[in-house]
C-alpha cells in the first residue's frame, strides 16, 4: 500500500474508535514515527496532510529538521540521554520520554538558557516490563510533583509504551491505567500551575492504536502503519 492509502485506512480506524468511545475526532492526533525513513518519504506523508512527526534518535532528528518544511511539529519520542538535551530543547514541540528528575532538570536548565518553555510528557512504565524505559506507576505522582516546580518546563501529560502483543485487547488495561493516572495525579492538589490537567496521553502504536483511543489516547504513535 502507498502512504496515501495507509493514511486513509488509519483515518477510518481513528474515526471508528472515536465513535465507539463517544469522543470527538479532533481529540486525537497522529504522530508519524519517521525513524529510519528518509526525508523524501517523510515529505510524501507531509504532502498527504501529516504535520506531526516523531523521532527516536537525536542525531537523526536534527538532520531531518534542517531538510524538511518549517511547519512540521517535531516530537522526541525515544529515550533521551542528558548529554543530548542541548541539541533538541527549543527545536521540538514535545519531548515524550522524560522518566527522571535529573533529565527534567537538564531540560529545564537548557530551556532557561534559551529563554523558552519546553513542553514535556512524563514516561510511565505501566506494564512493569524490565526492558521498558519509564518510571513505575507508583512513582508517577512524586516525579510529577518534583518536576512541576522546575522553571522552563511544562508538563503536558503522560506517555507509555505498551508491550508488543498480537492481541491489542491485551494492552487495554495498560492504557486504562495511564488514563487513570492522568486524572488521579492532578486530583492530589499539587499547588503548581505547571501540571495543568495532564490532558495529553501519548499511547498506542500501529498494532493497538484503536484500543488506545478508546481508552483516552490523545497522541497515537504510528510508524509501520504509515510508512510500510
PDB file of C-alpha atoms in Angstrom:
ATOM      1  CA  UNK A   1       0.000   0.000   0.000  1.00  0.00           C
ATOM      2  CA  UNK A   2       1.035   3.595  -0.511  1.00  0.00           C
ATOM      3  CA  UNK A   3       1.437   6.135   2.274  1.00  0.00           C
ATOM      4  CA  UNK A   4      -1.688   7.856   0.973  1.00  0.00           C
ATOM      5  CA  UNK A   5      -3.736   4.653   1.225  1.00  0.00           C
ATOM      6  CA  UNK A   6      -2.243   3.854   4.620  1.00  0.00           C
ATOM      7  CA  UNK A   7      -3.386   7.232   5.914  1.00  0.00           C
ATOM      8  CA  UNK A   8      -6.880   6.744   4.521  1.00  0.00           C
ATOM      9  CA  UNK A   9      -7.106   3.417   6.390  1.00  0.00           C
ATOM     10  CA  UNK A  10      -5.705   4.913   9.603  1.00  0.00           C
ATOM     11  CA  UNK A  11      -8.145   7.824   9.447  1.00  0.00           C
ATOM     12  CA  UNK A  12     -11.053   5.422   9.046  1.00  0.00           C
ATOM     13  CA  UNK A  13      -9.907   3.416  12.070  1.00  0.00           C
ATOM     14  CA  UNK A  14      -9.411   6.551  14.181  1.00  0.00           C
ATOM     15  CA  UNK A  15     -12.915   7.749  13.370  1.00  0.00           C
ATOM     16  CA  UNK A  16     -14.425   4.357  14.220  1.00  0.00           C
ATOM     17  CA  UNK A  17     -12.557   4.208  17.539  1.00  0.00           C
ATOM     18  CA  UNK A  18     -13.717   7.720  18.401  1.00  0.00           C
ATOM     19  CA  UNK A  19     -17.276   6.799  17.520  1.00  0.00           C
ATOM     20  CA  UNK A  20     -17.174   3.682  19.700  1.00  0.00           C
ATOM     21  CA  UNK A  21     -15.836   5.653  22.658  1.00  0.00           C
ATOM     22  CA  UNK A  22     -18.055   8.701  22.050  1.00  0.00           C
ATOM     23  CA  UNK A  23     -15.082  11.012  21.534  1.00  0.00           C
ATOM     24  CA  UNK A  24     -14.608  13.849  19.079  1.00  0.00           C
ATOM     25  CA  UNK A  25     -12.223  13.100  16.225  1.00  0.00           C
ATOM     26  CA  UNK A  26     -10.290  16.297  16.926  1.00  0.00           C
ATOM     27  CA  UNK A  27      -9.264  14.951  20.346  1.00  0.00           C
ATOM     28  CA  UNK A  28      -6.790  12.533  18.719  1.00  0.00           C
ATOM     29  CA  UNK A  29      -3.617  13.461  16.809  1.00  0.00           C
ATOM     30  CA  UNK A  30      -1.412  11.152  14.793  1.00  0.00           C
ATOM     31  CA  UNK A  31       2.343  11.252  15.378  1.00  0.00           C
ATOM     32  CA  UNK A  32       4.040   9.636  12.391  1.00  0.00           C
ATOM     33  CA  UNK A  33       7.085   7.791  13.704  1.00  0.00           C
ATOM     34  CA  UNK A  34       9.575   8.580  10.968  1.00  0.00           C
ATOM     35  CA  UNK A  35      12.722   6.916  12.329  1.00  0.00           C
ATOM     36  CA  UNK A  36      14.775   5.123   9.667  1.00  0.00           C
ATOM     37  CA  UNK A  37      12.719   6.758   6.916  1.00  0.00           C
ATOM     38  CA  UNK A  38      14.474   9.177   4.542  1.00  0.00           C
ATOM     39  CA  UNK A  39      13.341  12.801   4.216  1.00  0.00           C
ATOM     40  CA  UNK A  40      11.884  12.034   0.781  1.00  0.00           C
ATOM     41  CA  UNK A  41       9.467   9.524   2.272  1.00  0.00           C
ATOM     42  CA  UNK A  42       8.564  11.845   5.145  1.00  0.00           C
ATOM     43  CA  UNK A  43       7.820  14.566   2.581  1.00  0.00           C
ATOM     44  CA  UNK A  44       5.285  12.243   0.916  1.00  0.00           C
ATOM     45  CA  UNK A  45       3.493  11.862   4.268  1.00  0.00           C
ATOM     46  CA  UNK A  46       3.700  15.636   4.717  1.00  0.00           C
ATOM     47  CA  UNK A  47       2.206  16.196   1.258  1.00  0.00           C
ATOM     48  CA  UNK A  48      -0.658  13.937   2.296  1.00  0.00           C
ATOM     49  CA  UNK A  49      -1.500  16.147   5.246  1.00  0.00           C
ATOM     50  CA  UNK A  50       0.628  14.950   8.162  1.00  0.00           C
ATOM     51  CA  UNK A  51       2.291  17.644  10.249  1.00  0.00           C
ATOM     52  CA  UNK A  52       3.466  15.822  13.402  1.00  0.00           C
ATOM     53  CA  UNK A  53       6.491  13.538  13.157  1.00  0.00           C
ATOM     54  CA  UNK A  54       8.296  11.690  15.927  1.00  0.00           C
ATOM     55  CA  UNK A  55      11.900  10.534  16.046  1.00  0.00           C
ATOM     56  CA  UNK A  56      13.758   8.221  18.423  1.00  0.00           C
ATOM     57  CA  UNK A  57      17.337   9.375  17.898  1.00  0.00           C
ATOM     58  CA  UNK A  58      18.591  12.911  18.425  1.00  0.00           C
ATOM     59  CA  UNK A  59      21.129  12.931  15.592  1.00  0.00           C
ATOM     60  CA  UNK A  60      18.604  11.669  13.039  1.00  0.00           C
ATOM     61  CA  UNK A  61      16.006  14.123  14.304  1.00  0.00           C
ATOM     62  CA  UNK A  62      18.248  17.166  13.972  1.00  0.00           C
ATOM     63  CA  UNK A  63      19.345  16.190  10.470  1.00  0.00           C
ATOM     64  CA  UNK A  64      15.736  15.876   9.317  1.00  0.00           C
ATOM     65  CA  UNK A  65      14.592  19.144  10.899  1.00  0.00           C
ATOM     66  CA  UNK A  66      17.022  21.002   8.671  1.00  0.00           C
ATOM     67  CA  UNK A  67      15.879  19.236   5.495  1.00  0.00           C
ATOM     68  CA  UNK A  68      12.099  19.353   5.812  1.00  0.00           C
ATOM     69  CA  UNK A  69       9.393  22.078   5.915  1.00  0.00           C
ATOM     70  CA  UNK A  70       9.450  24.534   8.797  1.00  0.00           C
ATOM     71  CA  UNK A  71       5.813  23.969   9.779  1.00  0.00           C
ATOM     72  CA  UNK A  72       6.405  20.361  10.818  1.00  0.00           C
ATOM     73  CA  UNK A  73       5.825  19.774  14.523  1.00  0.00           C
ATOM     74  CA  UNK A  74       8.656  17.512  15.674  1.00  0.00           C
ATOM     75  CA  UNK A  75       8.392  15.272  18.720  1.00  0.00           C
ATOM     76  CA  UNK A  76      11.195  13.428  20.508  1.00  0.00           C
ATOM     77  CA  UNK A  77       9.666  10.080  21.392  1.00  0.00           C
ATOM     78  CA  UNK A  78      12.716   7.925  22.142  1.00  0.00           C
ATOM     79  CA  UNK A  79      14.839   7.544  25.239  1.00  0.00           C
ATOM     80  CA  UNK A  80      16.746  10.787  25.755  1.00  0.00           C
ATOM     81  CA  UNK A  81      20.242  10.973  27.222  1.00  0.00           C
ATOM     82  CA  UNK A  82      21.034  14.041  29.255  1.00  0.00           C
ATOM     83  CA  UNK A  83      24.101  14.913  27.167  1.00  0.00           C
ATOM     84  CA  UNK A  84      21.866  15.186  24.069  1.00  0.00           C
ATOM     85  CA  UNK A  85      19.291  17.509  25.615  1.00  0.00           C
ATOM     86  CA  UNK A  86      21.000  20.702  24.418  1.00  0.00           C
ATOM     87  CA  UNK A  87      20.505  19.704  20.789  1.00  0.00           C
ATOM     88  CA  UNK A  88      16.727  19.393  20.885  1.00  0.00           C
ATOM     89  CA  UNK A  89      15.364  21.787  23.514  1.00  0.00           C
ATOM     90  CA  UNK A  90      13.622  24.538  21.603  1.00  0.00           C
ATOM     91  CA  UNK A  91      13.717  22.564  18.369  1.00  0.00           C
ATOM     92  CA  UNK A  92      10.987  20.061  19.199  1.00  0.00           C
ATOM     93  CA  UNK A  93       7.424  20.823  20.210  1.00  0.00           C
ATOM     94  CA  UNK A  94       7.206  17.981  22.708  1.00  0.00           C
ATOM     95  CA  UNK A  95       9.540  15.563  24.487  1.00  0.00           C
ATOM     96  CA  UNK A  96       7.578  12.388  25.259  1.00  0.00           C
ATOM     97  CA  UNK A  97      10.173  10.449  27.207  1.00  0.00           C
ATOM     98  CA  UNK A  98      11.020  12.254  30.453  1.00  0.00           C
ATOM     99  CA  UNK A  99      11.500   9.496  33.008  1.00  0.00           C
ATOM    100  CA  UNK A 100      13.677  11.024  35.738  1.00  0.00           C
ATOM    101  CA  UNK A 101      14.070  14.224  37.696  1.00  0.00           C
ATOM    102  CA  UNK A 102      17.683  14.572  36.523  1.00  0.00           C
ATOM    103  CA  UNK A 103      16.599  14.519  32.872  1.00  0.00           C
ATOM    104  CA  UNK A 104      13.842  17.054  33.550  1.00  0.00           C
ATOM    105  CA  UNK A 105      16.331  19.237  35.405  1.00  0.00           C
ATOM    106  CA  UNK A 106      18.724  19.168  32.452  1.00  0.00           C
ATOM    107  CA  UNK A 107      15.883  20.133  30.103  1.00  0.00           C
ATOM    108  CA  UNK A 108      14.935  22.929  32.499  1.00  0.00           C
ATOM    109  CA  UNK A 109      18.453  24.377  32.552  1.00  0.00           C
ATOM    110  CA  UNK A 110      18.712  24.292  28.765  1.00  0.00           C
ATOM    111  CA  UNK A 111      15.291  25.874  28.337  1.00  0.00           C
ATOM    112  CA  UNK A 112      16.243  28.697  30.713  1.00  0.00           C
ATOM    113  CA  UNK A 113      19.410  29.324  28.700  1.00  0.00           C
ATOM    114  CA  UNK A 114      17.327  29.623  25.557  1.00  0.00           C
ATOM    115  CA  UNK A 115      14.584  31.673  27.190  1.00  0.00           C
ATOM    116  CA  UNK A 116      11.812  29.238  26.327  1.00  0.00           C
ATOM    117  CA  UNK A 117       9.302  26.871  27.898  1.00  0.00           C
ATOM    118  CA  UNK A 118       9.796  23.274  26.760  1.00  0.00           C
ATOM    119  CA  UNK A 119       6.708  21.055  26.771  1.00  0.00           C
ATOM    120  CA  UNK A 120       7.265  17.534  28.073  1.00  0.00           C
ATOM    121  CA  UNK A 121       5.465  14.316  28.939  1.00  0.00           C
ATOM    122  CA  UNK A 122       6.319  12.040  31.845  1.00  0.00           C
ATOM    123  CA  UNK A 123       7.003   8.497  30.626  1.00  0.00           C
ATOM    124  CA  UNK A 124       5.474   5.796  32.799  1.00  0.00           C
ATOM    125  CA  UNK A 125       6.151   2.084  32.512  1.00  0.00           C
ATOM    126  CA  UNK A 126       2.623   0.998  33.318  1.00  0.00           C
ATOM    127  CA  UNK A 127       3.232  -2.604  32.243  1.00  0.00           C
ATOM    128  CA  UNK A 128       6.222  -3.037  34.546  1.00  0.00           C
ATOM    129  CA  UNK A 129       8.357  -4.609  31.807  1.00  0.00           C
ATOM    130  CA  UNK A 130      12.034  -4.517  32.739  1.00  0.00           C
ATOM    131  CA  UNK A 131      13.021  -3.859  29.125  1.00  0.00           C
ATOM    132  CA  UNK A 132      10.981  -0.648  29.002  1.00  0.00           C
ATOM    133  CA  UNK A 133      12.056   2.839  29.991  1.00  0.00           C
ATOM    134  CA  UNK A 134       9.792   4.949  32.173  1.00  0.00           C
ATOM    135  CA  UNK A 135       9.109   5.202  35.870  1.00  0.00           C
ATOM    136  CA  UNK A 136       6.893   2.845  37.813  1.00  0.00           C
ATOM    137  CA  UNK A 137       3.259   3.882  38.180  1.00  0.00           C
ATOM    138  CA  UNK A 138       3.626   4.177  41.955  1.00  0.00           C
ATOM    139  CA  UNK A 139       6.412   6.762  41.477  1.00  0.00           C
ATOM    140  CA  UNK A 140       4.490   8.902  38.985  1.00  0.00           C
ATOM    141  CA  UNK A 141       2.889  11.314  41.446  1.00  0.00           C
ATOM    142  CA  UNK A 142       6.171  12.136  43.165  1.00  0.00           C
ATOM    143  CA  UNK A 143       8.055  12.714  39.899  1.00  0.00           C
ATOM    144  CA  UNK A 144       5.297  14.927  38.512  1.00  0.00           C
ATOM    145  CA  UNK A 145       5.274  16.892  41.757  1.00  0.00           C
ATOM    146  CA  UNK A 146       9.045  17.415  41.699  1.00  0.00           C
ATOM    147  CA  UNK A 147       9.236  18.307  38.021  1.00  0.00           C
ATOM    148  CA  UNK A 148       6.306  20.707  38.297  1.00  0.00           C
ATOM    149  CA  UNK A 149       8.468  23.123  40.272  1.00  0.00           C
ATOM    150  CA  UNK A 150      11.203  23.332  37.634  1.00  0.00           C
ATOM    151  CA  UNK A 151      11.268  26.539  35.593  1.00  0.00           C
ATOM    152  CA  UNK A 152      11.408  26.311  31.822  1.00  0.00           C
ATOM    153  CA  UNK A 153       9.446  23.066  31.502  1.00  0.00           C
ATOM    154  CA  UNK A 154       5.715  22.450  31.256  1.00  0.00           C
ATOM    155  CA  UNK A 155       4.226  19.017  31.889  1.00  0.00           C
ATOM    156  CA  UNK A 156       1.517  18.444  29.298  1.00  0.00           C
ATOM    157  CA  UNK A 157       0.650  14.867  30.161  1.00  0.00           C
ATOM    158  CA  UNK A 158       1.821  11.278  30.302  1.00  0.00           C
ATOM    159  CA  UNK A 159       3.274   8.709  27.906  1.00  0.00           C
ATOM    160  CA  UNK A 160       3.658   4.950  27.905  1.00  0.00           C
ATOM    161  CA  UNK A 161       4.912   2.185  25.640  1.00  0.00           C
ATOM    162  CA  UNK A 162       2.722  -0.889  25.968  1.00  0.00           C
ATOM    163  CA  UNK A 163       4.074  -4.423  25.445  1.00  0.00           C
ATOM    164  CA  UNK A 164       4.217  -5.816  21.931  1.00  0.00           C
ATOM    165  CA  UNK A 165       1.262  -8.151  21.573  1.00  0.00           C
ATOM    166  CA  UNK A 166      -0.627  -9.812  18.739  1.00  0.00           C
ATOM    167  CA  UNK A 167      -3.799  -9.166  20.718  1.00  0.00           C
ATOM    168  CA  UNK A 168      -4.441  -5.436  21.009  1.00  0.00           C
ATOM    169  CA  UNK A 169      -7.004  -6.074  23.751  1.00  0.00           C
ATOM    170  CA  UNK A 170      -4.190  -7.317  25.983  1.00  0.00           C
ATOM    171  CA  UNK A 171      -2.968  -3.738  26.255  1.00  0.00           C
ATOM    172  CA  UNK A 172      -6.309  -2.203  27.188  1.00  0.00           C
ATOM    173  CA  UNK A 173      -5.603  -2.425  30.966  1.00  0.00           C
ATOM    174  CA  UNK A 174      -2.276  -0.616  30.480  1.00  0.00           C
ATOM    175  CA  UNK A 175      -3.907   2.218  28.552  1.00  0.00           C
ATOM    176  CA  UNK A 176      -6.716   2.436  31.086  1.00  0.00           C
ATOM    177  CA  UNK A 177      -4.158   2.672  33.880  1.00  0.00           C
ATOM    178  CA  UNK A 178      -2.369   5.599  32.222  1.00  0.00           C
ATOM    179  CA  UNK A 179      -5.688   7.367  31.770  1.00  0.00           C
ATOM    180  CA  UNK A 180      -6.491   6.802  35.435  1.00  0.00           C
ATOM    181  CA  UNK A 181      -3.132   8.279  36.469  1.00  0.00           C
ATOM    182  CA  UNK A 182      -3.757  11.347  34.298  1.00  0.00           C
ATOM    183  CA  UNK A 183      -6.942  12.016  36.275  1.00  0.00           C
ATOM    184  CA  UNK A 184      -5.696  10.939  39.687  1.00  0.00           C
ATOM    185  CA  UNK A 185      -2.442  12.910  39.818  1.00  0.00           C
ATOM    186  CA  UNK A 186      -3.994  16.391  39.345  1.00  0.00           C
ATOM    187  CA  UNK A 187      -6.607  15.496  41.935  1.00  0.00           C
ATOM    188  CA  UNK A 188      -3.879  15.198  44.554  1.00  0.00           C
ATOM    189  CA  UNK A 189      -3.886  19.001  44.813  1.00  0.00           C
ATOM    190  CA  UNK A 190      -0.358  19.773  43.698  1.00  0.00           C
ATOM    191  CA  UNK A 191      -0.325  23.534  44.032  1.00  0.00           C
ATOM    192  CA  UNK A 192       1.539  24.376  40.850  1.00  0.00           C
ATOM    193  CA  UNK A 193       0.316  25.659  37.506  1.00  0.00           C
ATOM    194  CA  UNK A 194       2.874  23.661  35.519  1.00  0.00           C
ATOM    195  CA  UNK A 195       0.904  20.463  35.969  1.00  0.00           C
ATOM    196  CA  UNK A 196      -2.347  21.624  34.459  1.00  0.00           C
ATOM    197  CA  UNK A 197      -4.770  18.839  33.713  1.00  0.00           C
ATOM    198  CA  UNK A 198      -2.376  16.302  32.118  1.00  0.00           C
ATOM    199  CA  UNK A 199      -4.677  16.127  29.099  1.00  0.00           C
ATOM    200  CA  UNK A 200      -2.071  14.790  26.691  1.00  0.00           C
ATOM    201  CA  UNK A 201      -1.877  11.000  26.715  1.00  0.00           C
ATOM    202  CA  UNK A 202       0.690   9.548  24.314  1.00  0.00           C
ATOM    203  CA  UNK A 203      -0.113   5.865  23.958  1.00  0.00           C
ATOM    204  CA  UNK A 204      -0.893   3.352  21.261  1.00  0.00           C
ATOM    205  CA  UNK A 205       1.113   2.235  18.242  1.00  0.00           C
ATOM    206  CA  UNK A 206       0.380   0.536  14.929  1.00  0.00           C
ATOM    207  CA  UNK A 207      -0.911  -2.687  16.459  1.00  0.00           C
ATOM    208  CA  UNK A 208      -3.117  -1.268  19.190  1.00  0.00           C
ATOM    209  CA  UNK A 209      -3.919   2.381  18.494  1.00  0.00           C
ATOM    210  CA  UNK A 210      -7.671   1.834  18.196  1.00  0.00           C
ATOM    211  CA  UNK A 211      -7.798   0.379  21.705  1.00  0.00           C
ATOM    212  CA  UNK A 212      -5.604   3.232  22.969  1.00  0.00           C
ATOM    213  CA  UNK A 213      -8.025   5.777  21.511  1.00  0.00           C
ATOM    214  CA  UNK A 214     -10.955   4.027  23.173  1.00  0.00           C
ATOM    215  CA  UNK A 215      -9.104   4.348  26.491  1.00  0.00           C
ATOM    216  CA  UNK A 216      -8.325   8.052  26.091  1.00  0.00           C
ATOM    217  CA  UNK A 217      -5.204   8.491  23.924  1.00  0.00           C
ATOM    218  CA  UNK A 218      -4.734  11.987  22.530  1.00  0.00           C
ATOM    219  CA  UNK A 219      -1.498  11.175  20.669  1.00  0.00           C
ATOM    220  CA  UNK A 220      -1.005   7.870  18.857  1.00  0.00           C
ATOM    221  CA  UNK A 221       2.458   6.964  17.548  1.00  0.00           C
ATOM    222  CA  UNK A 222       2.400   5.053  14.260  1.00  0.00           C
ATOM    223  CA  UNK A 223       5.458   4.049  12.288  1.00  0.00           C
ATOM    224  CA  UNK A 224       4.908   0.992  10.115  1.00  0.00           C
ATOM    225  CA  UNK A 225       1.216   1.777   9.871  1.00  0.00           C
ATOM    226  CA  UNK A 226       2.117   4.964   7.988  1.00  0.00           C
ATOM    227  CA  UNK A 227       5.327   4.100   6.158  1.00  0.00           C
ATOM    228  CA  UNK A 228       5.078   0.360   5.380  1.00  0.00           C
TER     229      UNK A 228
END
